[in-house]
Coordinates of N, CA and C in Angstrom, one line a residue:
X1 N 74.2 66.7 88.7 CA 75.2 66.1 89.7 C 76.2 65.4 88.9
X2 N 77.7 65.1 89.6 CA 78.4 64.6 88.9 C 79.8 64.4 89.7
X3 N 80.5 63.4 89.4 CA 81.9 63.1 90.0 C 82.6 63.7 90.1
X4 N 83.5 64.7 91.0 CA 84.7 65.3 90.6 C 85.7 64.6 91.9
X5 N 86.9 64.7 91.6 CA 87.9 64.7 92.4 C 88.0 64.8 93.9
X6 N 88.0 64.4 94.6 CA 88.4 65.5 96.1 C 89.8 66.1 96.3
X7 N 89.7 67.3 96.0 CA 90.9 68.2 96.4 C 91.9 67.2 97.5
X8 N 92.0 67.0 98.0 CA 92.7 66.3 99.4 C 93.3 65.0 99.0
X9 N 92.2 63.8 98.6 CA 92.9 62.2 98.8 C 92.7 62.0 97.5
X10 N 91.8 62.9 96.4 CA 91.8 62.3 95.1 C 90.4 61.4 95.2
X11 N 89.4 61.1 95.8 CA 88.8 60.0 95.6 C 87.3 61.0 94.7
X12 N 86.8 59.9 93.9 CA 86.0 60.7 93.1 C 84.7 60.6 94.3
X13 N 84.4 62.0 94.1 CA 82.6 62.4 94.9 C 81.9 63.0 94.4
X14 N 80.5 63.4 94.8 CA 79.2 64.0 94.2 C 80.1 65.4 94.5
X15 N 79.6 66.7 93.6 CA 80.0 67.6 93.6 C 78.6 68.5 94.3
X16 N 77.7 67.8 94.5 CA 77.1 68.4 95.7 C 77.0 67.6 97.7
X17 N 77.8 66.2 97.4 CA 78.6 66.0 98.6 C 79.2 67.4 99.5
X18 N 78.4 67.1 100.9 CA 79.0 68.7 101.7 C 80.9 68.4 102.0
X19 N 80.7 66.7 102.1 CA 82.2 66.7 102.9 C 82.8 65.3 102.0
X20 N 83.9 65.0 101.8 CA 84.5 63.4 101.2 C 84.2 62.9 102.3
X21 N 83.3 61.3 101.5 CA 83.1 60.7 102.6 C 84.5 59.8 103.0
X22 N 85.4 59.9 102.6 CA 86.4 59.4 103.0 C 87.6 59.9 103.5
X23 N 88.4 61.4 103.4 CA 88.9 62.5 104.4 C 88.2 63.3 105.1
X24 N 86.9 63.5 104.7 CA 86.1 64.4 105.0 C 86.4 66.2 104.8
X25 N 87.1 66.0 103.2 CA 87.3 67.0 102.6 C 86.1 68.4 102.5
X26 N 85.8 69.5 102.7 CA 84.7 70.0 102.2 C 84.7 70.0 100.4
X27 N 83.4 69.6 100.3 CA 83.7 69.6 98.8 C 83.0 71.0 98.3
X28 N 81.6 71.4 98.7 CA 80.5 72.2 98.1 C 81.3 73.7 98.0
X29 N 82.1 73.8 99.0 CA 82.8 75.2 99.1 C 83.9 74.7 98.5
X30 N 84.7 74.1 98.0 CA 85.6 73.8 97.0 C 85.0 74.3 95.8
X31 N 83.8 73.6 95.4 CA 83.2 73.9 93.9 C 82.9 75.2 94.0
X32 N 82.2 75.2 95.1 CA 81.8 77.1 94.9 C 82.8 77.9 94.4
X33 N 84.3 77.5 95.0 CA 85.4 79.2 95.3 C 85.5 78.6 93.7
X34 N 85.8 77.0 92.9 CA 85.7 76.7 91.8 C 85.8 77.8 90.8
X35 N 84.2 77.4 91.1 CA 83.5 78.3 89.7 C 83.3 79.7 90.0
X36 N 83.3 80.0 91.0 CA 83.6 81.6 91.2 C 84.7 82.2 90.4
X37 N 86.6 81.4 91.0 CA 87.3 82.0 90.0 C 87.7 82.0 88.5
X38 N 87.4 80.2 87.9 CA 86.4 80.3 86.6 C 85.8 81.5 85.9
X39 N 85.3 82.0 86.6 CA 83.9 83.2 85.8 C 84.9 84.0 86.1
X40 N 85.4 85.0 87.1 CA 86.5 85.5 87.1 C 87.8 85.5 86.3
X41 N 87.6 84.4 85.6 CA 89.3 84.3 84.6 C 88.5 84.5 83.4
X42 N 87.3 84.0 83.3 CA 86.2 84.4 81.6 C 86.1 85.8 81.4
X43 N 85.9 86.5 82.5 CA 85.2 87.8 82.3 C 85.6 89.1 82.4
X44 N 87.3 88.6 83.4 CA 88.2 90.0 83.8 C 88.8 90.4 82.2
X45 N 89.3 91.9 82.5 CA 90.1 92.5 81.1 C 90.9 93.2 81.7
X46 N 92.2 92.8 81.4 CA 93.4 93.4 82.2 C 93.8 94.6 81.1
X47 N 94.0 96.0 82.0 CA 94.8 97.3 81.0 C 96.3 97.3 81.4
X48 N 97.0 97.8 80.3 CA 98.5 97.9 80.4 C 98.5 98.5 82.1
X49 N 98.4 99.6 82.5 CA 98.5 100.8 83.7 C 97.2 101.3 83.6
X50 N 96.1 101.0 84.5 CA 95.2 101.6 84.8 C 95.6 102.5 86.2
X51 N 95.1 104.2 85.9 CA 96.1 104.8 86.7 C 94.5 105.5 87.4
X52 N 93.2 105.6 87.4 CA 92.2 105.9 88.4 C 90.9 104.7 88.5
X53 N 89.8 105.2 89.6 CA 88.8 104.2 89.4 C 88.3 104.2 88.0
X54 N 87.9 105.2 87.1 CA 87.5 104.7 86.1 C 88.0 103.9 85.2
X55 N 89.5 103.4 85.1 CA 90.4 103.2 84.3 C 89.5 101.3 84.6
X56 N 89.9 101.0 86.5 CA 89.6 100.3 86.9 C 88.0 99.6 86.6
X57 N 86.9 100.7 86.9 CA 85.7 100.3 86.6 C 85.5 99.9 85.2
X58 N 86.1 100.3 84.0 CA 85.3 100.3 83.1 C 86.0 98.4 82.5
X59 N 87.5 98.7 82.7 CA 88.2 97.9 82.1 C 88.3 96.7 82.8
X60 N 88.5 96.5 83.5 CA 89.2 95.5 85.0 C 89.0 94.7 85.4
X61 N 88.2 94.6 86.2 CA 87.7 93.6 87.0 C 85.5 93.4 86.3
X62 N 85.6 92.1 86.5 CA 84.2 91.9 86.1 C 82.9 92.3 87.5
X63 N 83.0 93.8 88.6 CA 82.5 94.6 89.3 C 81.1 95.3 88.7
X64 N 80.1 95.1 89.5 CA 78.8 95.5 89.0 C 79.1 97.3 89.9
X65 N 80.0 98.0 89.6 CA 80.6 99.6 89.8 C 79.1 100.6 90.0
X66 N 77.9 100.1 89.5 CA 77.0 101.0 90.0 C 76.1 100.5 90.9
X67 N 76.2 99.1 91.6 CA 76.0 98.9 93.0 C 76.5 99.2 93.5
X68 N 78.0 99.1 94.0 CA 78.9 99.5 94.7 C 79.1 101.3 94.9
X69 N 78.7 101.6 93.9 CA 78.6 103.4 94.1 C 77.3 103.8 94.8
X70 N 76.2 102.9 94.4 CA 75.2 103.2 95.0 C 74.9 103.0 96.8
X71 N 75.6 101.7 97.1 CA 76.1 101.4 98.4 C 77.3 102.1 99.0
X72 N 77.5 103.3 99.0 CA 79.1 103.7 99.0 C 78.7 105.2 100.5
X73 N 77.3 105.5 100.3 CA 77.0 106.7 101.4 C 77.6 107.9 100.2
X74 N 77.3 107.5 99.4 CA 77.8 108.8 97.8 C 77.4 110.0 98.3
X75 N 75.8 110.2 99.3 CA 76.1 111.7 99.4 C 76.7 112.1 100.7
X76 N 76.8 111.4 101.5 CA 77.3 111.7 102.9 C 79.4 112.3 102.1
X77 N 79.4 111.0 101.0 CA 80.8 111.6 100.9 C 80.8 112.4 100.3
X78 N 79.9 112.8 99.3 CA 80.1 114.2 98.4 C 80.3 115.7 99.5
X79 N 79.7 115.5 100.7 CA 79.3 116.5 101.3 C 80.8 116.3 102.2
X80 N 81.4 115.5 102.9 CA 82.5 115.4 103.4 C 83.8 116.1 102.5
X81 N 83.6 115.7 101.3 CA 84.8 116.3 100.3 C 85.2 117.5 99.8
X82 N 83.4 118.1 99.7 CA 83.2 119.5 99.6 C 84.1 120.1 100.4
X83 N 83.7 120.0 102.4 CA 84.0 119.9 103.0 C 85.6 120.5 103.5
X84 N 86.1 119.3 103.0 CA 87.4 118.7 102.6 C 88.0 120.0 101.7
X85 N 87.5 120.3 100.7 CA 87.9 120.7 100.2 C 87.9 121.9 100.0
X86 N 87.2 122.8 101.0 CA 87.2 124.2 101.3 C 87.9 124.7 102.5
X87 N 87.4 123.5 103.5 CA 88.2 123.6 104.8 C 89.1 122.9 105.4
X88 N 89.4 121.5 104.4 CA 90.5 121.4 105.4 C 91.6 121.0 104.8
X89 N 92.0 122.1 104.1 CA 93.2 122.2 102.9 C 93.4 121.0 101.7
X90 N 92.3 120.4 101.2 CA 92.7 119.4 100.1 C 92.9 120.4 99.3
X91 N 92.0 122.0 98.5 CA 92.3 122.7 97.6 C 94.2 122.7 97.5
X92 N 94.2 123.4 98.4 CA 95.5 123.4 98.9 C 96.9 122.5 98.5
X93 N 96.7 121.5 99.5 CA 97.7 120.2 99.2 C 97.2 119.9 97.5
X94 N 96.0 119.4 97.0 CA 96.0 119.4 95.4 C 96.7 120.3 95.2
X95 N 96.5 121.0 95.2 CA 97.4 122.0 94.2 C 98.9 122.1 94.2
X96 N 99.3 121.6 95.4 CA 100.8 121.5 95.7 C 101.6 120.7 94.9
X97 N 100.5 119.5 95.4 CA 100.6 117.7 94.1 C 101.3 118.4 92.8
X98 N 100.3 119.5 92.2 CA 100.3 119.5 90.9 C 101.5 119.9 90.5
X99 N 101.7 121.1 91.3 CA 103.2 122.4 91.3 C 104.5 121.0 91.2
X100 N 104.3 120.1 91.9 CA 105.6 119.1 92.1 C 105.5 118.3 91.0
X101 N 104.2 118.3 90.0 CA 104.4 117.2 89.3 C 105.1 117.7 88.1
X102 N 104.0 119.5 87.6 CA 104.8 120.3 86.8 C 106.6 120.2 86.8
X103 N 106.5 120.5 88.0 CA 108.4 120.4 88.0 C 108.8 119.4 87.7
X104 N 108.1 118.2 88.1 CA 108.9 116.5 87.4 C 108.9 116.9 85.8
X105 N 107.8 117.3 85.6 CA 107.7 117.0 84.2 C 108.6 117.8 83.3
X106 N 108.8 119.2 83.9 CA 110.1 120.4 83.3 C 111.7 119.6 83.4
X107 N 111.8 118.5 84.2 CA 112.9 118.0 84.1 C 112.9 116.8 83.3
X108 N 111.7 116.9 82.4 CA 112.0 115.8 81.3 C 112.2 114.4 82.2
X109 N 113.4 114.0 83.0 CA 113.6 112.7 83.7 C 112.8 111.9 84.3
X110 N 112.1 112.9 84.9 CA 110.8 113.3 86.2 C 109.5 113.1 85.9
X111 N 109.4 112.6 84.3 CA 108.1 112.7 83.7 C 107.3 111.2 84.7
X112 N 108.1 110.1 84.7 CA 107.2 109.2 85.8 C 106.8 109.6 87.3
X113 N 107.7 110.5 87.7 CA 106.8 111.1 88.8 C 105.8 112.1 89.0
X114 N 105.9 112.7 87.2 CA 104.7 114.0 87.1 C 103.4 113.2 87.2
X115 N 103.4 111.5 86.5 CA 102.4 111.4 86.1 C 101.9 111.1 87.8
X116 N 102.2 110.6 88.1 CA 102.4 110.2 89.9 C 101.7 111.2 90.4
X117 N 102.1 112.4 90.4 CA 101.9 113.5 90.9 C 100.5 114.1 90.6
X118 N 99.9 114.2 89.4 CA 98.4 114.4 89.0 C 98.1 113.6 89.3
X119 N 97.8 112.7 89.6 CA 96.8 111.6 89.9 C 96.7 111.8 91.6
X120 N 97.8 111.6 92.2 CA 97.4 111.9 93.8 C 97.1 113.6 94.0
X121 N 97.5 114.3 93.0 CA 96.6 115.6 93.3 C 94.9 115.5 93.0
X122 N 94.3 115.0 92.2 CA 93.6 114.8 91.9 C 92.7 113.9 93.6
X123 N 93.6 112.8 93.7 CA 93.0 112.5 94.8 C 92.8 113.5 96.2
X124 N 94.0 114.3 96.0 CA 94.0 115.3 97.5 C 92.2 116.1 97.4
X125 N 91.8 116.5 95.8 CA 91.1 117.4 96.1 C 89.7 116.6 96.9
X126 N 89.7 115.2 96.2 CA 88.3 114.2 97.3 C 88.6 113.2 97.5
X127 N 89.4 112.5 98.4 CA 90.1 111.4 99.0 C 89.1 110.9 99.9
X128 N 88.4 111.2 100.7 CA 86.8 110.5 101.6 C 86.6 109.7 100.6
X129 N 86.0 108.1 100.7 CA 85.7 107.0 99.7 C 86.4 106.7 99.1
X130 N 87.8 106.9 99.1 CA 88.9 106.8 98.4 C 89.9 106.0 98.5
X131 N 90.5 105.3 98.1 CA 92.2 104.7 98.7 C 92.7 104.8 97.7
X132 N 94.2 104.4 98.2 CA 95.0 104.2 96.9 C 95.6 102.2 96.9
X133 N 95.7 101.6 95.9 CA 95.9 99.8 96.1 C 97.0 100.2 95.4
X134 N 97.9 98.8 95.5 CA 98.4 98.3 94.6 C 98.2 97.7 93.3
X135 N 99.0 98.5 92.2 CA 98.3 97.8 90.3 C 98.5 96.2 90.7
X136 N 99.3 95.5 91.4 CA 99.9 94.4 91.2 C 98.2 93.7 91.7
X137 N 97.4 93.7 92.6 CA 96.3 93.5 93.0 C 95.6 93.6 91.5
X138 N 95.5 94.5 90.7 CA 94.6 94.0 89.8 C 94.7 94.1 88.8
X139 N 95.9 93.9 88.2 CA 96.7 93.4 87.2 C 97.1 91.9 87.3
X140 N 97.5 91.5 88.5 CA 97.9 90.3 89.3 C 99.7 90.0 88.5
X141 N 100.2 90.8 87.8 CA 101.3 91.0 88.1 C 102.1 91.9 88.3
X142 N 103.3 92.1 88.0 CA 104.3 93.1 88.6 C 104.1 93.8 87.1
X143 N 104.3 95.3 87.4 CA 104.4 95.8 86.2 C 106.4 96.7 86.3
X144 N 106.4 98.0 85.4 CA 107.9 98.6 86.3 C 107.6 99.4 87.2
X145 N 106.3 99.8 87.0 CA 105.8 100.6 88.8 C 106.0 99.3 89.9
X146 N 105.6 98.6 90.2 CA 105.3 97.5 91.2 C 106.2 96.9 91.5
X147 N 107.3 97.0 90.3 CA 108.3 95.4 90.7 C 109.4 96.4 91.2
X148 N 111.0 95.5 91.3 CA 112.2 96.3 91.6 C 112.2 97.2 91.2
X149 N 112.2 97.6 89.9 CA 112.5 99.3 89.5 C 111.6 100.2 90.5
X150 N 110.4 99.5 90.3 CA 109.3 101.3 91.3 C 109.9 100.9 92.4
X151 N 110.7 100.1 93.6 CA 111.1 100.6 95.0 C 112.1 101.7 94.7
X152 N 113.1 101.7 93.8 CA 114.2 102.2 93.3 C 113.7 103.7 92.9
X153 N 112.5 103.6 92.3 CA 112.1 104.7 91.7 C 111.6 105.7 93.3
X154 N 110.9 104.9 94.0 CA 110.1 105.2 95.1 C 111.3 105.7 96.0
X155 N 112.2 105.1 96.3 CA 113.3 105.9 97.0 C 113.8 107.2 96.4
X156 N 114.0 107.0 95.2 CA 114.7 108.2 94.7 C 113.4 109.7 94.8
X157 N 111.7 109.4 94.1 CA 111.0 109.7 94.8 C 111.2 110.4 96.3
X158 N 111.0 109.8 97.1 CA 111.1 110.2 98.8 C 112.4 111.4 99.3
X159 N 113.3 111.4 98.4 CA 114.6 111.7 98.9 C 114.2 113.6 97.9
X160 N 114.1 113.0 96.8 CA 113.5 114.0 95.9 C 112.4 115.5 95.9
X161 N 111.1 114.6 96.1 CA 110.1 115.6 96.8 C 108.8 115.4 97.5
X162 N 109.2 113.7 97.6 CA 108.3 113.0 98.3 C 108.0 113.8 100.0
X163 N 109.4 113.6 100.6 CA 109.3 114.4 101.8 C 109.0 115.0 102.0
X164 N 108.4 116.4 101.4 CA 108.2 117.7 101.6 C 106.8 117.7 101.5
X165 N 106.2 116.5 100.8 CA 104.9 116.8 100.6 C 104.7 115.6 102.0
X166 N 105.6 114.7 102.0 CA 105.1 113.6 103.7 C 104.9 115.0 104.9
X167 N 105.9 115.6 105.0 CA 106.1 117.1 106.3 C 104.6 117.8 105.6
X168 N 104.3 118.2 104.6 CA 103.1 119.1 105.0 C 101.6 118.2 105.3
X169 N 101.6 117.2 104.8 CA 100.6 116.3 105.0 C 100.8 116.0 106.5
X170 N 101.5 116.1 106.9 CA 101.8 115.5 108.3 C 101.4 116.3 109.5
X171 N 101.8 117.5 108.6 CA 101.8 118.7 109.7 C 100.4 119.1 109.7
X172 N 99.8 118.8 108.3 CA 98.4 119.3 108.2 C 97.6 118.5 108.8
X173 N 98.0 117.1 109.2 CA 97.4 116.1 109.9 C 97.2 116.6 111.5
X174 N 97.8 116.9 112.2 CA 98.6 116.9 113.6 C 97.7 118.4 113.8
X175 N 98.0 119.4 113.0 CA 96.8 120.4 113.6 C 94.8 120.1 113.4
X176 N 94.6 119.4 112.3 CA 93.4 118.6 112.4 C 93.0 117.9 113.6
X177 N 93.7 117.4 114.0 CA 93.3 116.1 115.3 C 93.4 117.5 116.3
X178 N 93.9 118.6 116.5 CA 94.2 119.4 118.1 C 92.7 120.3 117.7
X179 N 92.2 119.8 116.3 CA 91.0 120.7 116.4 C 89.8 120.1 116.6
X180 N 89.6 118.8 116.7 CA 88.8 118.0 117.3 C 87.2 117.9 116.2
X181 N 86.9 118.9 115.7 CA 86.0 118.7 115.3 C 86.3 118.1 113.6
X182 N 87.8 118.9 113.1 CA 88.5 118.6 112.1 C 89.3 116.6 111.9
X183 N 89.1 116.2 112.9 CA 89.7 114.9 113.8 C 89.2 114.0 111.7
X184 N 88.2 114.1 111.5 CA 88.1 113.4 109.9 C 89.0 113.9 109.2
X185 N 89.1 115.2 108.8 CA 90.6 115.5 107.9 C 92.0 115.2 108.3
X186 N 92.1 115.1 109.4 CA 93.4 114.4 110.0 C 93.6 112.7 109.6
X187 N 92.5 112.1 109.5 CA 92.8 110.5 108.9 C 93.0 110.9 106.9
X188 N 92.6 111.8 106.8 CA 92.6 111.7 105.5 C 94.0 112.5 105.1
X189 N 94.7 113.6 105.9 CA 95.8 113.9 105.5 C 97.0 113.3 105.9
X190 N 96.8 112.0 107.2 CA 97.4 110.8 107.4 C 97.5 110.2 105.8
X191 N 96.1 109.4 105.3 CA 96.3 108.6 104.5 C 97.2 108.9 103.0
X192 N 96.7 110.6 102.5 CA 97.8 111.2 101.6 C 98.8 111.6 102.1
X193 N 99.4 111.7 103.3 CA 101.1 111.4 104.0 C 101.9 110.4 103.5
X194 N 100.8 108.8 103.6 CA 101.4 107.7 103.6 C 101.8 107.2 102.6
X195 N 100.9 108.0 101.4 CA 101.0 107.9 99.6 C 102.6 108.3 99.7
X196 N 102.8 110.1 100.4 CA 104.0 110.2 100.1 C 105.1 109.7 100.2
X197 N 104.9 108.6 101.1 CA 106.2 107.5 100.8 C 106.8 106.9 99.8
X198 N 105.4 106.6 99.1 CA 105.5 105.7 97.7 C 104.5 105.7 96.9
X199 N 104.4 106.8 96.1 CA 103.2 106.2 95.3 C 103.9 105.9 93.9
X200 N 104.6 105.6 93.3 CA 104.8 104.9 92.2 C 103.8 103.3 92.3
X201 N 103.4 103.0 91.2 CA 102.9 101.6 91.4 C 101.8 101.8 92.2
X202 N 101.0 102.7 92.7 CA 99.5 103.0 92.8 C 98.6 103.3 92.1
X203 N 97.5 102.8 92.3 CA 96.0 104.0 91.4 C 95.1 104.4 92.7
X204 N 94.4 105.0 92.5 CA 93.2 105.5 93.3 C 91.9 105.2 92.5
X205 N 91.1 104.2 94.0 CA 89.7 103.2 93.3 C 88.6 103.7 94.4
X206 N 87.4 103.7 94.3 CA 86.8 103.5 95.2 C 86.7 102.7 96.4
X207 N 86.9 102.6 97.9 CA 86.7 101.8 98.9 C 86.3 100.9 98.4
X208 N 84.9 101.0 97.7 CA 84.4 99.7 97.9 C 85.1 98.8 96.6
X209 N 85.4 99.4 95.5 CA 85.8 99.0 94.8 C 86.9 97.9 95.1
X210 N 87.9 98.9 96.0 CA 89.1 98.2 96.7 C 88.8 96.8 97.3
X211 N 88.3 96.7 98.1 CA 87.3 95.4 98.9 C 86.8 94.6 98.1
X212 N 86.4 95.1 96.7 CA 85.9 94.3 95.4 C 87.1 93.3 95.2
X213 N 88.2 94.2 94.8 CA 89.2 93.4 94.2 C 90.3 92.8 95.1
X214 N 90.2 93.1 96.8 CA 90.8 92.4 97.4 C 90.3 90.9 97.6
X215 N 88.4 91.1 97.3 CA 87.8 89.7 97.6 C 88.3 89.1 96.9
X216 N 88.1 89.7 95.6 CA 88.5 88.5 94.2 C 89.5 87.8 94.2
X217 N 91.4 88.5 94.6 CA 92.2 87.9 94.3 C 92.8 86.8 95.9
X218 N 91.7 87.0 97.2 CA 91.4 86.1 98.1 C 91.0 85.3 97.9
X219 N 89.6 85.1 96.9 CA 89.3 84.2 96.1 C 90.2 83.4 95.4
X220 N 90.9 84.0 94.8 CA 91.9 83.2 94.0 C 93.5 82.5 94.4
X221 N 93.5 83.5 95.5 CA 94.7 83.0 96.3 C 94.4 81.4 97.3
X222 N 93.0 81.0 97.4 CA 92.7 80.3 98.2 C 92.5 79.0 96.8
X223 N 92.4 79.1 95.8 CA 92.5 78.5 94.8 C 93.7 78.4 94.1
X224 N 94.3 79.1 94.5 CA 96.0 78.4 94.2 C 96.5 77.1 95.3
X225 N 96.4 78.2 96.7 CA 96.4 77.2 97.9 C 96.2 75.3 97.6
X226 N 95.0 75.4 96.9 CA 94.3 74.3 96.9 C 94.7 73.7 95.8
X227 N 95.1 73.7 94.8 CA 95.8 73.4 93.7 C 97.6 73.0 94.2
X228 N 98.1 73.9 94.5 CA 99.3 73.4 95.2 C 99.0 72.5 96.6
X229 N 98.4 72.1 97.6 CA 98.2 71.0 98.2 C 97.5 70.0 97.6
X230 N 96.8 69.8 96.6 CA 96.7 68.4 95.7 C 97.8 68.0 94.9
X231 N 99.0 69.1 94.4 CA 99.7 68.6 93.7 C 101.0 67.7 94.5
X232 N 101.1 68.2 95.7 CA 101.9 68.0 96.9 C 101.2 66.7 97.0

C-alpha cells in the first residue's frame, strides 16, 4: 500500500482507497486503467506499415493472438468463407482486386494503390472474421496513408478505380439480400463496398483482434483524459 495523488484535488490517498476521501474521486479504477496502460507502453512494438493480421499479431500490440483465434468460432468461419468463396463470388471480386492492382502497378504511379489493391483482394477471398481498421489505431499516429496525403490519395483512388469495384460490390450485395438465404454475403459484399471508398491507410486484422486494439487505445484515451483534467 502506498500514497498517490488523487487525480482530481491532488490530495495524497491509499492507492487501494475505493474513493478520495475528500472529492470522492474513484481512486482503485484510476490505478487500475494506471497500470494497465503502463504495461501497454513497456510491451507494445510499433512497425513502420503493418499491412495484415499477421503483420499486426506478431509485431504490435502486446495481444495473447492465440486466445483470441481460439475464441473467434475459427471453424464456423472457415466453413462460411469456403462458402464465400465458391458461392458467393469472393473467388471472383478477389480476383478483380488483383486485375486493378496489376494495372496500378503497370502504371508505375499507381504502385500505392497496387499495394492497396492485394491486400483487399486477399481479403475478398475470406472476409467473415475479418475487418479492415485504421493504421492510425495501432500505430497511434498518422502515417502518409492516414494523414492528409491518404484523403488526397483516397479521392484520387475513388475517381480512379475505386468506383467500379464500389458498383460491383454493391451490386453483388443487393442480389445477395433478394436471395435470402445468401442475406450473409450481402453484409460481407457491403463491408468490401465500403473499403472501396477508401482503403488507403487500412490493414485487415481479425475481429477480435480489432476489439483488442480498440480496447487498448480506450484504455489509453481515458488516460489522457485524466491527465489533462489534473493538469487543468
Amino acid at each position: 500500500m502506498s500514497l498517490i495523488p488523487c487525480p482530481e484535488c491532488n490530495e495524497n490517498v491509499s492507492d487501494q482507497a475505493p474513493n478520495c476521501p475528500k472529492c470522492g474521486h474513484p481512486i482503485s479504477k484510476s490505478v487500475e486503467i494506471e497500470e494497465s496502460t503502463q504495461k501497454i507502453d513497456k510491451e507494445k512494438v510499433i512497425t513502420n506499415e503493418p499491412r495484415s493480421d499477421i503483420d499486426i499479431e506478431k509485431n504490435v500490440f502486446p495481444i495473447d493472438v492465440d486466445s483470441l483465434k481460439n475464441n473467434s468460432n475459427s471453424g464456423l468461419r472457415t466453413f462460411l468463407n469456403i462458402c464465400w468463396f465458391v458461392f458467393g463470388g469472393g473467388f471472383f471480386m478477389g480476383i478483380l482486386w488483383w486485375i486493378v492492382g496489376l494495372l496500378m502497378y503497370i502504371t508505375v504511379i499507381g504502385i500505392p494503390f497496387g499495394k492497396s489493391c492485394f491486400v483487399i483482394g486477399n481479403f475478398s477471398f475470406h472476409p467473415f472474421g475479418r475487418e479492415t481498421i485504421n493504421r492510425k489505431l495501432i500505430t497511434g499516429k498518422k502515417d502518409i496513408g492516414t494523414g492528409g496525403l491518404g484523403l488526397i490519395v483516397n479521392i484520387l483512388w475513388f475517381i480512379i478505380g475505386g468506383i467500379w469495384l464500389f458498383i460491383g460490390h454493391f451490386s453483388a450485395c443487393i442480389v445477395s439480400f433478394i436471395g435470402i438465404i445468401t442475406i450473409p454475403f450481402a453484409f460481407q459484399h457491403w463491408k468490401l463496398a465500403k473499403i472501396c471508398l477508401a482503403p488507403i491507410g487500412k490493414t485487415v486484422v481479425l475481429n477480435s483482434v480489432a476489439e483488442k486494439i480498440r480496447e487498448i487505445r480506450g484504455i489509453e484515451e481515458i488516460n489522457l483524459q485524466k491527465q489533462i483534467k489534473t493538469a487543468l
